[in-house]
Amino acid sequence: AGIRPGRGVETDKLPADVRNRAMEAVDSCGGRVTIGDVASRAGLKLNEAERALQALATDTGGFLEVSDEGDVLYVFPRDYRVKLAGKSFRMKIEPLLDKLKAGAEYLIRVSFGTALIASIVIVYTTIIALLSSRSDEDNRGRRGRSYDSGFTFFFRPSDLFWYWDPYYYRRRQIRTDGMKFVESVFSFVFGDGDPNQGLEEERWKLIGQYIASNGGVVTAEELAPYLDVMPTKGKEEDDSYVLPVLLRFDGHPEVDDEGNILYRFPSLQRSASSQRVGRKEYVGKKWAEWVGEIEKYFEEKKWSFSKAGTSEKAMVIGLGALNLFGVVVLGSMLKNTATAPAGFISFVADIFPLLQVYAASFFAIPLFRWFLLRNRNAEIEKRNLGRKQRARALELPDSSLRRKLLSARDMARRTVISSDRIVYSTEKDVSDQDLEAREWDRRFREL
């Protein structure tokens, strides 16, 4: 309540991802939240959620409420997004920066494919020029006609609009007729990016929502379907894989009467919004039905070598081989040239090392990626299988696991902090707060 940031915008100091996820959590809770609400719904660390709420409240005129048990709630006006957008210069320019970034990435993709065509044109034009100089024949006109007829099939002049259409790449993503040739070159060599981008944030959202919906007390077996675990081989293993969850959501282990280790997350047990909590009967098959909108287990996507179609790949490989063959031939011809090259041939001789690197890397990089993706996808498949096994074990638990799950449900506790439990609010003036505090003191003395 006493924060005085001056003229600065506190929210601008937050990472954009943390700010956006916190705001989405605030919206989903109706604008009245605890730190635990935001941490569980957004998958943020508790200190990240607290810092984000403090910054948002400072910049948007939000206020704090304190319950009769000392819980702190953050309350935001309905138009807090409008207020924040009016203050934050960073939020105003972020859409422009995102467009510039997308445009730069797009230009890199198409430029690499265009370089293949340019390399082929340069290499074979130089070969023809060297042959012409040896036979003393002027074939410039014929070389021009050969170039025009040989490459029109692969590179149409109408495709030049790509460079002037900043939204072309976005539109291509929703098309179903495959990618253009120039883009397929980059896709074949470098791939199409991480298919699991942003999936880590979704993982923590799933974990936070699952813990909160189960009253803040869970077993290691319940967290396993969302963590990086390997397939079981019938032997017992320790619960060390839950340590990242304990660190993120400030959890700690507890031992029940039967000696089972359970994990309690106090900050996720107190909420400003009502939410159903898993009851004792929601174990086994009913667990699968109760989970509902929460995914039963976390699944990673496998990496694909290239999203280009079969015909695009064949064309890319063919032209890449043609370019490599031309570079080898041209290198031999340049070595055997008796006279010093001049003009265009001299220019090509100067950049020939770059042409060699491009031609060699055109196949070396995909080959390396192929071996790398084989190992990476094998590990992803193992982790997915391990998580799927743990989820199935929860649907059909044995007697010991069932007792452990029932014990966790017995220890679960979720406290909803309603408006009638608020004893202090920074929205009120001091006199009102003093009167309310005196009234609570009178009631306490009467009790």
GROMACS .gro file of C-alpha atoms in nm:
model
  447
    1ALA     CA    1   0.000   0.000   0.000
    2GLY     CA    2   0.294   0.230   0.057
    3ILE     CA    3   0.462   0.183  -0.281
    4ARG     CA    4   0.550   0.514  -0.443
    5PRO     CA    5   0.712   0.440  -0.780
    6GLY     CA    6   0.720   0.801  -0.893
    7ARG     CA    7   0.673   0.854  -1.265
    8GLY     CA    8   0.800   0.511  -1.366
    9VAL     CA    9   0.573   0.232  -1.482
   10GLU     CA   10   0.640  -0.067  -1.260
   11THR     CA   11   0.483  -0.314  -1.503
   12ASP     CA   12   0.739  -0.224  -1.770
   13LYS     CA   13   1.005  -0.378  -1.547
   14LEU     CA   14   0.839  -0.719  -1.572
   15PRO     CA   15   0.913  -0.969  -1.850
   16ALA     CA   16   0.635  -0.946  -2.107
   17ASP     CA   17   0.550  -1.315  -2.067
   18VAL     CA   18   0.514  -1.287  -1.687
   19ARG     CA   19   0.299  -0.974  -1.721
   20ASN     CA   20   0.066  -1.126  -1.980
   21ARG     CA   21   0.021  -1.456  -1.796
   22ALA     CA   22  -0.050  -1.272  -1.469
   23MET     CA   23  -0.310  -1.052  -1.639
   24GLU     CA   24  -0.480  -1.355  -1.794
   25ALA     CA   25  -0.498  -1.515  -1.448
   26VAL     CA   26  -0.644  -1.196  -1.299
   27ASP     CA   27  -0.910  -1.187  -1.572
   28SER     CA   28  -1.002  -1.553  -1.526
   29CYS     CA   29  -1.050  -1.495  -1.151
   30GLY     CA   30  -1.270  -1.190  -1.199
   31GLY     CA   31  -1.017  -0.927  -1.090
   32ARG     CA   32  -0.992  -1.038  -0.726
   33VAL     CA   33  -0.703  -1.275  -0.658
   34THR     CA   34  -0.450  -1.409  -0.413
   35ILE     CA   35  -0.090  -1.474  -0.501
   36GLY     CA   36  -0.171  -1.845  -0.504
   37ASP     CA   37  -0.452  -1.792  -0.756
   38VAL     CA   38  -0.218  -1.626  -1.003
   39ALA     CA   39   0.068  -1.870  -0.943
   40SER     CA   40  -0.153  -2.174  -1.000
   41ARG     CA   41  -0.349  -2.043  -1.299
   42ALA     CA   42  -0.052  -1.883  -1.476
   43GLY     CA   43   0.210  -2.140  -1.377
   44LEU     CA   44   0.434  -1.867  -1.233
   45LYS     CA   45   0.668  -1.892  -0.939
   46LEU     CA   46   0.519  -1.743  -0.624
   47ASN     CA   47   0.771  -1.458  -0.615
   48GLU     CA   48   0.702  -1.383  -0.984
   49ALA     CA   49   0.327  -1.378  -0.921
   50GLU     CA   50   0.368  -1.148  -0.619
   51ARG     CA   51   0.594  -0.908  -0.807
   52ALA     CA   52   0.354  -0.898  -1.103
   53LEU     CA   53   0.053  -0.829  -0.882
   54GLN     CA   54   0.232  -0.552  -0.697
   55ALA     CA   55   0.333  -0.385  -1.023
   56LEU     CA   56  -0.014  -0.419  -1.177
   57ALA     CA   57  -0.184  -0.283  -0.866
   58THR     CA   58   0.055   0.013  -0.852
   59ASP     CA   59   0.005   0.108  -1.217
   60THR     CA   60  -0.371   0.050  -1.249
   61GLY     CA   61  -0.516   0.179  -0.923
   62GLY     CA   62  -0.569  -0.167  -0.776
   63PHE     CA   63  -0.596  -0.204  -0.402
   64LEU     CA   64  -0.528  -0.462  -0.131
   65GLU     CA   65  -0.763  -0.644   0.101
   66VAL     CA   66  -0.669  -0.830   0.417
   67SER     CA   67  -0.880  -1.113   0.558
   68ASP     CA   68  -0.946  -1.196   0.919
   69GLU     CA   69  -0.668  -1.458   0.899
   70GLY     CA   70  -0.413  -1.223   0.749
   71ASP     CA   71  -0.445  -1.326   0.385
   72VAL     CA   72  -0.366  -1.053   0.131
   73LEU     CA   73  -0.583  -1.016  -0.178
   74TYR     CA   74  -0.530  -0.794  -0.482
   75VAL     CA   75  -0.838  -0.631  -0.632
   76PHE     CA   76  -0.832  -0.464  -0.974
   77PRO     CA   77  -1.084  -0.234  -1.145
   78ARG     CA   78  -1.260  -0.366  -1.452
   79ASP     CA   79  -1.078  -0.124  -1.680
   80TYR     CA   80  -0.731  -0.196  -1.539
   81ARG     CA   81  -0.605  -0.310  -1.881
   82VAL     CA   82  -0.710   0.021  -2.035
   83LYS     CA   83  -0.537   0.216  -1.760
   84LEU     CA   84  -0.220   0.012  -1.798
   85ALA     CA   85  -0.215   0.049  -2.177
   86GLY     CA   86  -0.248   0.425  -2.136
   87LYS     CA   87   0.055   0.441  -1.909
   88SER     CA   88   0.290   0.183  -2.056
   89PHE     CA   89   0.490   0.291  -2.360
   90ARG     CA   90   0.634  -0.059  -2.377
   91MET     CA   91   0.291  -0.215  -2.427
   92LYS     CA   92   0.222   0.030  -2.709
   93ILE     CA   93   0.534  -0.057  -2.907
   94GLU     CA   94   0.537  -0.433  -2.837
   95PRO     CA   95   0.295  -0.512  -3.126
   96LEU     CA   96   0.519  -0.318  -3.365
   97LEU     CA   97   0.831  -0.494  -3.238
   98ASP     CA   98   0.659  -0.832  -3.278
   99LYS     CA   99   0.574  -0.748  -3.639
  100LEU     CA  100   0.931  -0.639  -3.710
  101LYS     CA  101   1.064  -0.959  -3.555
  102ALA     CA  102   0.825  -1.174  -3.758
  103GLY     CA  103   0.918  -0.983  -4.073
  104ALA     CA  104   1.291  -1.031  -4.009
  105GLU     CA  105   1.245  -1.404  -3.950
  106TYR     CA  106   1.043  -1.431  -4.269
  107LEU     CA  107   1.305  -1.249  -4.476
  108ILE     CA  108   1.576  -1.482  -4.341
  109ARG     CA  109   1.372  -1.785  -4.448
  110VAL     CA  110   1.308  -1.668  -4.803
  111SER     CA  111   1.657  -1.521  -4.845
  112PHE     CA  112   1.821  -1.857  -4.780
  113GLY     CA  113   1.608  -2.019  -5.050
  114THR     CA  114   1.675  -1.734  -5.291
  115ALA     CA  115   2.048  -1.780  -5.226
  116LEU     CA  116   2.023  -2.134  -5.367
  117ILE     CA  117   1.881  -2.005  -5.693
  118ALA     CA  118   2.135  -1.724  -5.703
  119SER     CA  119   2.420  -1.969  -5.639
  120ILE     CA  120   2.308  -2.196  -5.924
  121VAL     CA  121   2.276  -1.901  -6.160
  122ILE     CA  122   2.620  -1.763  -6.065
  123VAL     CA  123   2.796  -2.101  -6.080
  124TYR     CA  124   2.662  -2.216  -6.414
  125THR     CA  125   2.686  -1.873  -6.572
  126THR     CA  126   3.053  -1.867  -6.475
  127ILE     CA  127   3.108  -2.218  -6.612
  128ILE     CA  128   2.955  -2.112  -6.943
  129ALA     CA  129   3.166  -1.794  -6.943
  130LEU     CA  130   3.484  -1.995  -6.889
  131LEU     CA  131   3.392  -2.237  -7.167
  132SER     CA  132   3.316  -1.945  -7.395
  133SER     CA  133   3.647  -1.776  -7.325
  134ARG     CA  134   3.831  -2.095  -7.412
  135SER     CA  135   3.653  -2.140  -7.747
  136ASP     CA  136   3.652  -1.762  -7.820
  137GLU     CA  137   3.276  -1.771  -7.894
  138ASP     CA  138   3.040  -1.498  -7.787
  139ASN     CA  139   2.743  -1.689  -7.645
  140ARG     CA  140   2.608  -1.416  -7.418
  141GLY     CA  141   2.270  -1.402  -7.595
  142ARG     CA  142   2.237  -1.779  -7.593
  143ARG     CA  143   2.339  -1.793  -7.224
  144GLY     CA  144   2.066  -1.543  -7.140
  145ARG     CA  145   1.805  -1.752  -7.322
  146SER     CA  146   1.930  -2.065  -7.147
  147TYR     CA  147   1.894  -1.902  -6.807
  148ASP     CA  148   1.542  -1.782  -6.880
  149SER     CA  149   1.416  -2.120  -6.991
  150GLY     CA  150   1.596  -2.325  -6.728
  151PHE     CA  151   1.476  -2.160  -6.407
  152THR     CA  152   1.130  -2.026  -6.482
  153PHE     CA  153   0.982  -2.356  -6.370
  154PHE     CA  154   1.124  -2.322  -6.020
  155PHE     CA  155   1.112  -1.950  -5.958
  156ARG     CA  156   0.822  -1.756  -6.099
  157PRO     CA  157   0.839  -1.377  -6.121
  158SER     CA  158   0.494  -1.361  -5.956
  159ASP     CA  159   0.650  -1.495  -5.636
  160LEU     CA  160   0.844  -1.172  -5.590
  161PHE     CA  161   0.545  -1.030  -5.401
  162TRP     CA  162   0.664  -1.231  -5.097
  163TYR     CA  163   0.920  -0.965  -5.018
  164TRP     CA  164   0.656  -0.694  -5.009
  165ASP     CA  165   0.386  -0.879  -4.817
  166PRO     CA  166   0.460  -0.874  -4.441
  167TYR     CA  167   0.158  -1.094  -4.364
  168TYR     CA  168   0.237  -1.364  -4.622
  169TYR     CA  169   0.410  -1.598  -4.376
  170ARG     CA  170   0.120  -1.576  -4.133
  171ARG     CA  171  -0.128  -1.656  -4.410
  172ARG     CA  172   0.083  -1.949  -4.523
  173GLN     CA  173   0.051  -2.110  -4.182
  174ILE     CA  174  -0.326  -2.144  -4.222
  175ARG     CA  175  -0.308  -2.274  -4.580
  176THR     CA  176  -0.322  -2.644  -4.657
  177ASP     CA  177  -0.156  -2.649  -5.000
  178GLY     CA  178   0.202  -2.662  -4.868
  179MET     CA  179   0.475  -2.399  -4.857
  180LYS     CA  180   0.637  -2.217  -5.145
  181PHE     CA  181   0.965  -2.346  -5.286
  182VAL     CA  182   1.181  -2.065  -5.146
  183GLU     CA  183   1.051  -2.135  -4.795
  184SER     CA  184   1.089  -2.511  -4.834
  185VAL     CA  185   1.463  -2.463  -4.887
  186PHE     CA  186   1.507  -2.312  -4.540
  187SER     CA  187   1.271  -2.575  -4.394
  188PHE     CA  188   1.477  -2.859  -4.544
  189VAL     CA  189   1.811  -2.722  -4.421
  190PHE     CA  190   1.722  -2.574  -4.081
  191GLY     CA  191   1.381  -2.718  -3.997
  192ASP     CA  192   1.073  -2.531  -3.880
  193GLY     CA  193   1.157  -2.437  -3.523
  194ASP     CA  194   1.077  -2.590  -3.186
  195PRO     CA  195   0.733  -2.761  -3.193
  196ASN     CA  196   0.719  -2.734  -2.812
  197GLN     CA  197   0.765  -2.359  -2.796
  198GLY     CA  198   0.551  -2.226  -2.512
  199LEU     CA  199   0.472  -2.578  -2.393
  200GLU     CA  200   0.680  -2.542  -2.078
  201GLU     CA  201   0.454  -2.261  -1.957
  202GLU     CA  202   0.152  -2.481  -2.027
  203ARG     CA  203   0.310  -2.758  -1.821
  204TRP     CA  204   0.337  -2.536  -1.513
  205LYS     CA  205  -0.019  -2.416  -1.563
  206LEU     CA  206  -0.139  -2.777  -1.559
  207ILE     CA  207   0.060  -2.854  -1.246
  208GLY     CA  208  -0.056  -2.542  -1.063
  209GLN     CA  209  -0.421  -2.597  -1.154
  210TYR     CA  210  -0.405  -2.963  -1.054
  211ILE     CA  211  -0.255  -2.887  -0.712
  212ALA     CA  212  -0.504  -2.608  -0.643
  213SER     CA  213  -0.801  -2.817  -0.753
  214ASN     CA  214  -0.692  -3.092  -0.511
  215GLY     CA  215  -0.684  -2.868  -0.206
  216GLY     CA  216  -0.310  -2.804  -0.209
  217VAL     CA  217  -0.209  -3.157  -0.102
  218VAL     CA  218  -0.097  -3.414  -0.359
  219THR     CA  219   0.119  -3.723  -0.391
  220ALA     CA  220   0.430  -3.761  -0.602
  221GLU     CA  221   0.240  -4.009  -0.819
  222GLU     CA  222  -0.011  -3.737  -0.907
  223LEU     CA  223   0.260  -3.496  -1.017
  224ALA     CA  224   0.453  -3.755  -1.219
  225PRO     CA  225   0.224  -3.738  -1.529
  226TYR     CA  226   0.328  -3.373  -1.573
  227LEU     CA  227   0.703  -3.405  -1.507
  228ASP     CA  228   1.001  -3.553  -1.692
  229VAL     CA  229   0.989  -3.917  -1.586
  230MET     CA  230   1.100  -4.230  -1.767
  231PRO     CA  231   0.896  -4.550  -1.815
  232THR     CA  232   0.880  -4.765  -1.504
  233LYS     CA  233   1.052  -5.103  -1.495
  234GLY     CA  234   0.877  -5.248  -1.195
  235LYS     CA  235   1.116  -5.107  -0.936
  236GLU     CA  236   1.062  -4.840  -0.678
  237GLU     CA  237   1.210  -4.495  -0.736
  238ASP     CA  238   1.249  -4.191  -0.516
  239ASP     CA  239   1.039  -3.874  -0.539
  240SER     CA  240   1.325  -3.645  -0.638
  241TYR     CA  241   1.144  -3.548  -0.960
  242VAL     CA  242   0.898  -3.337  -0.757
  243LEU     CA  243   1.169  -3.097  -0.632
  244PRO     CA  244   1.116  -2.842  -0.914
  245VAL     CA  245   0.746  -2.826  -0.821
  246LEU     CA  246   0.825  -2.771  -0.452
  247LEU     CA  247   1.064  -2.488  -0.538
  248ARG     CA  248   0.825  -2.315  -0.778
  249PHE     CA  249   0.511  -2.328  -0.560
  250ASP     CA  250   0.676  -2.325  -0.214
  251GLY     CA  251   0.566  -2.674  -0.118
  252HIS     CA  252   0.696  -2.903   0.154
  253PRO     CA  253   0.664  -3.275   0.235
  254GLU     CA  254   0.448  -3.409   0.514
  255VAL     CA  255   0.409  -3.762   0.651
  256ASP     CA  256   0.064  -3.907   0.720
  257ASP     CA  257  -0.027  -4.159   0.990
  258GLU     CA  258   0.063  -4.454   0.764
  259GLY     CA  259   0.407  -4.318   0.682
  260ASN     CA  260   0.321  -4.198   0.331
  261ILE     CA  261   0.498  -3.885   0.206
  262LEU     CA  262   0.255  -3.621   0.081
  263TYR     CA  263   0.327  -3.272  -0.048
  264ARG     CA  264   0.146  -2.965   0.079
  265PHE     CA  265   0.141  -2.626  -0.095
  266PRO     CA  266  -0.005  -2.374   0.155
  267SER     CA  267  -0.005  -2.078  -0.085
  268LEU     CA  268  -0.227  -2.268  -0.329
  269GLN     CA  269  -0.479  -2.360  -0.059
  270ARG     CA  270  -0.617  -2.009  -0.016
  271SER     CA  271  -0.812  -1.851  -0.297
  272ALA     CA  272  -1.036  -1.556  -0.369
  273SER     CA  273  -1.256  -1.757  -0.607
  274SER     CA  274  -1.456  -2.070  -0.544
  275GLN     CA  275  -1.339  -2.386  -0.714
  276ARG     CA  276  -1.435  -2.744  -0.663
  277VAL     CA  277  -1.187  -2.960  -0.474
  278GLY     CA  278  -1.126  -3.328  -0.537
  279ARG     CA  279  -1.314  -3.533  -0.279
  280LYS     CA  280  -1.221  -3.875  -0.140
  281GLU     CA  281  -1.434  -4.062  -0.392
  282TYR     CA  282  -1.246  -3.904  -0.684
  283VAL     CA  283  -0.982  -4.175  -0.697
  284GLY     CA  284  -0.920  -4.431  -0.969
  285LYS     CA  285  -1.157  -4.428  -1.265
  286LYS     CA  286  -1.354  -4.141  -1.120
  287TRP     CA  287  -1.027  -3.947  -1.106
  288ALA     CA  288  -1.009  -3.961  -1.486
  289GLU     CA  289  -1.364  -3.824  -1.510
  290TRP     CA  290  -1.311  -3.558  -1.243
  291VAL     CA  291  -0.991  -3.417  -1.396
  292GLY     CA  292  -1.214  -3.277  -1.671
  293GLU     CA  293  -1.058  -2.983  -1.851
  294ILE     CA  294  -0.716  -3.046  -1.694
  295GLU     CA  295  -0.502  -3.271  -1.912
  296LYS     CA  296  -0.440  -3.614  -1.759
  297TYR     CA  297  -0.075  -3.600  -1.852
  298PHE     CA  298   0.171  -3.367  -2.019
  299GLU     CA  299   0.267  -3.465  -2.374
  300GLU     CA  300   0.560  -3.325  -2.571
  301LYS     CA  301   0.547  -3.299  -2.949
  302LYS     CA  302   0.809  -3.471  -3.159
  303TRP     CA  303   1.039  -3.269  -3.382
  304SER     CA  304   0.975  -3.302  -3.754
  305PHE     CA  305   1.263  -3.294  -4.001
  306SER     CA  306   1.075  -3.059  -4.233
  307LYS     CA  307   0.714  -2.958  -4.290
  308ALA     CA  308   0.775  -2.920  -4.663
  309GLY     CA  309   0.582  -3.157  -4.887
  310THR     CA  310   0.738  -3.453  -5.067
  311SER     CA  311   0.751  -3.274  -5.403
  312GLU     CA  312   0.908  -2.963  -5.244
  313LYS     CA  313   1.172  -3.175  -5.071
  314ALA     CA  314   1.254  -3.360  -5.395
  315MET     CA  315   1.292  -3.029  -5.578
  316VAL     CA  316   1.513  -2.885  -5.303
  317ILE     CA  317   1.738  -3.193  -5.297
  318GLY     CA  318   1.764  -3.192  -5.676
  319LEU     CA  319   1.861  -2.827  -5.697
  320GLY     CA  320   2.098  -2.862  -5.401
  321ALA     CA  321   2.274  -3.152  -5.577
  322LEU     CA  322   2.285  -2.952  -5.899
  323ASN     CA  323   2.445  -2.662  -5.713
  324LEU     CA  324   2.698  -2.886  -5.539
  325PHE     CA  325   2.797  -3.050  -5.868
  326GLY     CA  326   2.836  -2.709  -6.032
  327VAL     CA  327   3.056  -2.581  -5.747
  328VAL     CA  328   3.286  -2.886  -5.778
  329VAL     CA  329   3.316  -2.841  -6.156
  330LEU     CA  330   3.370  -2.465  -6.128
  331GLY     CA  331   3.639  -2.515  -5.865
  332SER     CA  332   3.828  -2.746  -6.098
  333MET     CA  333   3.794  -2.504  -6.389
  334LEU     CA  334   3.916  -2.205  -6.184
  335LYS     CA  335   4.225  -2.400  -6.079
  336ASN     CA  336   4.305  -2.490  -6.442
  337THR     CA  337   4.252  -2.141  -6.580
  338ALA     CA  338   4.576  -2.028  -6.741
  339THR     CA  339   4.501  -1.655  -6.755
  340ALA     CA  340   4.409  -1.436  -6.459
  341PRO     CA  341   4.030  -1.400  -6.434
  342ALA     CA  342   3.881  -1.057  -6.493
  343GLY     CA  343   3.541  -0.890  -6.469
  344PHE     CA  344   3.253  -1.114  -6.367
  345ILE     CA  345   3.476  -1.424  -6.345
  346SER     CA  346   3.711  -1.239  -6.108
  347PHE     CA  347   3.418  -1.148  -5.885
  348VAL     CA  348   3.302  -1.510  -5.875
  349ALA     CA  349   3.656  -1.624  -5.794
  350ASP     CA  350   3.661  -1.387  -5.495
  351ILE     CA  351   3.331  -1.514  -5.353
  352PHE     CA  352   3.395  -1.878  -5.449
  353PRO     CA  353   3.481  -1.983  -5.088
  354LEU     CA  354   3.134  -1.864  -4.982
  355LEU     CA  355   2.975  -2.065  -5.263
  356GLN     CA  356   3.167  -2.372  -5.145
  357VAL     CA  357   3.055  -2.327  -4.785
  358TYR     CA  358   2.693  -2.281  -4.892
  359ALA     CA  359   2.696  -2.587  -5.117
  360ALA     CA  360   2.859  -2.810  -4.855
  361SER     CA  361   2.645  -2.692  -4.563
  362PHE     CA  362   2.331  -2.739  -4.772
  363PHE     CA  363   2.357  -3.114  -4.708
  364ALA     CA  364   2.584  -3.124  -4.402
  365ILE     CA  365   2.341  -2.933  -4.179
  366PRO     CA  366   2.033  -3.149  -4.263
  367LEU     CA  367   2.238  -3.466  -4.214
  368PHE     CA  368   2.350  -3.349  -3.869
  369ARG     CA  369   1.994  -3.247  -3.782
  370TRP     CA  370   1.862  -3.587  -3.888
  371PHE     CA  371   2.087  -3.771  -3.641
  372LEU     CA  372   2.016  -3.513  -3.371
  373LEU     CA  373   1.637  -3.535  -3.416
  374ARG     CA  374   1.646  -3.916  -3.402
  375ASN     CA  375   1.798  -3.906  -3.054
  376ARG     CA  376   1.584  -3.613  -2.941
  377ASN     CA  377   1.258  -3.774  -3.054
  378ALA     CA  378   1.357  -4.103  -2.891
  379GLU     CA  379   1.398  -3.922  -2.557
  380ILE     CA  380   1.066  -3.739  -2.606
  381GLU     CA  381   0.893  -4.069  -2.680
  382LYS     CA  382   1.034  -4.222  -2.362
  383ARG     CA  383   0.920  -3.928  -2.149
  384ASN     CA  384   0.572  -3.929  -2.304
  385LEU     CA  385   0.544  -4.304  -2.242
  386GLY     CA  386   0.659  -4.261  -1.881
  387ARG     CA  387   0.401  -3.988  -1.815
  388LYS     CA  388   0.127  -4.192  -1.982
  389GLN     CA  389   0.211  -4.491  -1.762
  390ARG     CA  390   0.185  -4.278  -1.448
  391ALA     CA  391  -0.153  -4.143  -1.558
  392ARG     CA  392  -0.282  -4.497  -1.617
  393ALA     CA  393  -0.158  -4.597  -1.271
  394LEU     CA  394  -0.380  -4.325  -1.121
  395GLU     CA  395  -0.681  -4.456  -1.311
  396LEU     CA  396  -0.621  -4.810  -1.181
  397PRO     CA  397  -0.435  -4.763  -0.850
  398ASP     CA  398  -0.329  -5.060  -0.638
  399SER     CA  399  -0.433  -5.079  -0.273
  400SER     CA  400  -0.129  -4.893  -0.135
  401LEU     CA  401  -0.156  -4.610  -0.387
  402ARG     CA  402  -0.531  -4.583  -0.328
  403ARG     CA  403  -0.476  -4.542   0.046
  404LYS     CA  404  -0.211  -4.282  -0.022
  405LEU     CA  405  -0.443  -4.086  -0.252
  406LEU     CA  406  -0.727  -4.103   0.001
  407SER     CA  407  -0.492  -3.975   0.270
  408ALA     CA  408  -0.401  -3.679   0.050
  409ARG     CA  409  -0.771  -3.601   0.003
  410ASP     CA  410  -0.822  -3.615   0.381
  411MET     CA  411  -0.545  -3.361   0.433
  412ALA     CA  412  -0.660  -3.136   0.148
  413ARG     CA  413  -0.787  -2.794   0.244
  414ARG     CA  414  -0.904  -2.507   0.032
  415THR     CA  415  -1.012  -2.180   0.189
  416VAL     CA  416  -1.218  -1.937  -0.017
  417ILE     CA  417  -1.175  -1.581   0.109
  418SER     CA  418  -1.508  -1.412   0.050
  419SER     CA  419  -1.582  -1.041   0.086
  420ASP     CA  420  -1.739  -1.080   0.430
  421ARG     CA  421  -1.405  -1.196   0.570
  422ILE     CA  422  -1.220  -0.877   0.474
  423VAL     CA  423  -1.117  -0.665   0.774
  424TYR     CA  424  -0.894  -0.411   0.600
  425SER     CA  425  -0.882  -0.254   0.257
  426THR     CA  426  -0.651   0.010   0.114
  427GLU     CA  427  -0.947   0.138  -0.088
  428LYS     CA  428  -1.105   0.287   0.223
  429ASP     CA  429  -0.987   0.597   0.400
  430VAL     CA  430  -0.818   0.580   0.738
  431SER     CA  431  -1.124   0.680   0.942
  432ASP     CA  432  -1.336   0.401   0.795
  433GLN     CA  433  -1.059   0.153   0.860
  434ASP     CA  434  -1.023   0.270   1.220
  435LEU     CA  435  -1.395   0.232   1.281
  436GLU     CA  436  -1.399  -0.113   1.127
  437ALA     CA  437  -1.094  -0.220   1.328
  438ARG     CA  438  -1.264  -0.102   1.648
  439GLU     CA  439  -1.577  -0.296   1.557
  440TRP     CA  440  -1.374  -0.612   1.508
  441ASP     CA  441  -1.196  -0.548   1.839
  442ARG     CA  442  -1.536  -0.511   2.014
  443ARG     CA  443  -1.663  -0.837   1.867
  444PHE     CA  444  -1.345  -1.015   1.971
  445ARG     CA  445  -1.379  -0.891   2.330
  446GLU     CA  446  -1.742  -1.004   2.343
  447LEU     CA  447  -1.639  -1.351   2.229
   0.00000   0.00000   0.00000
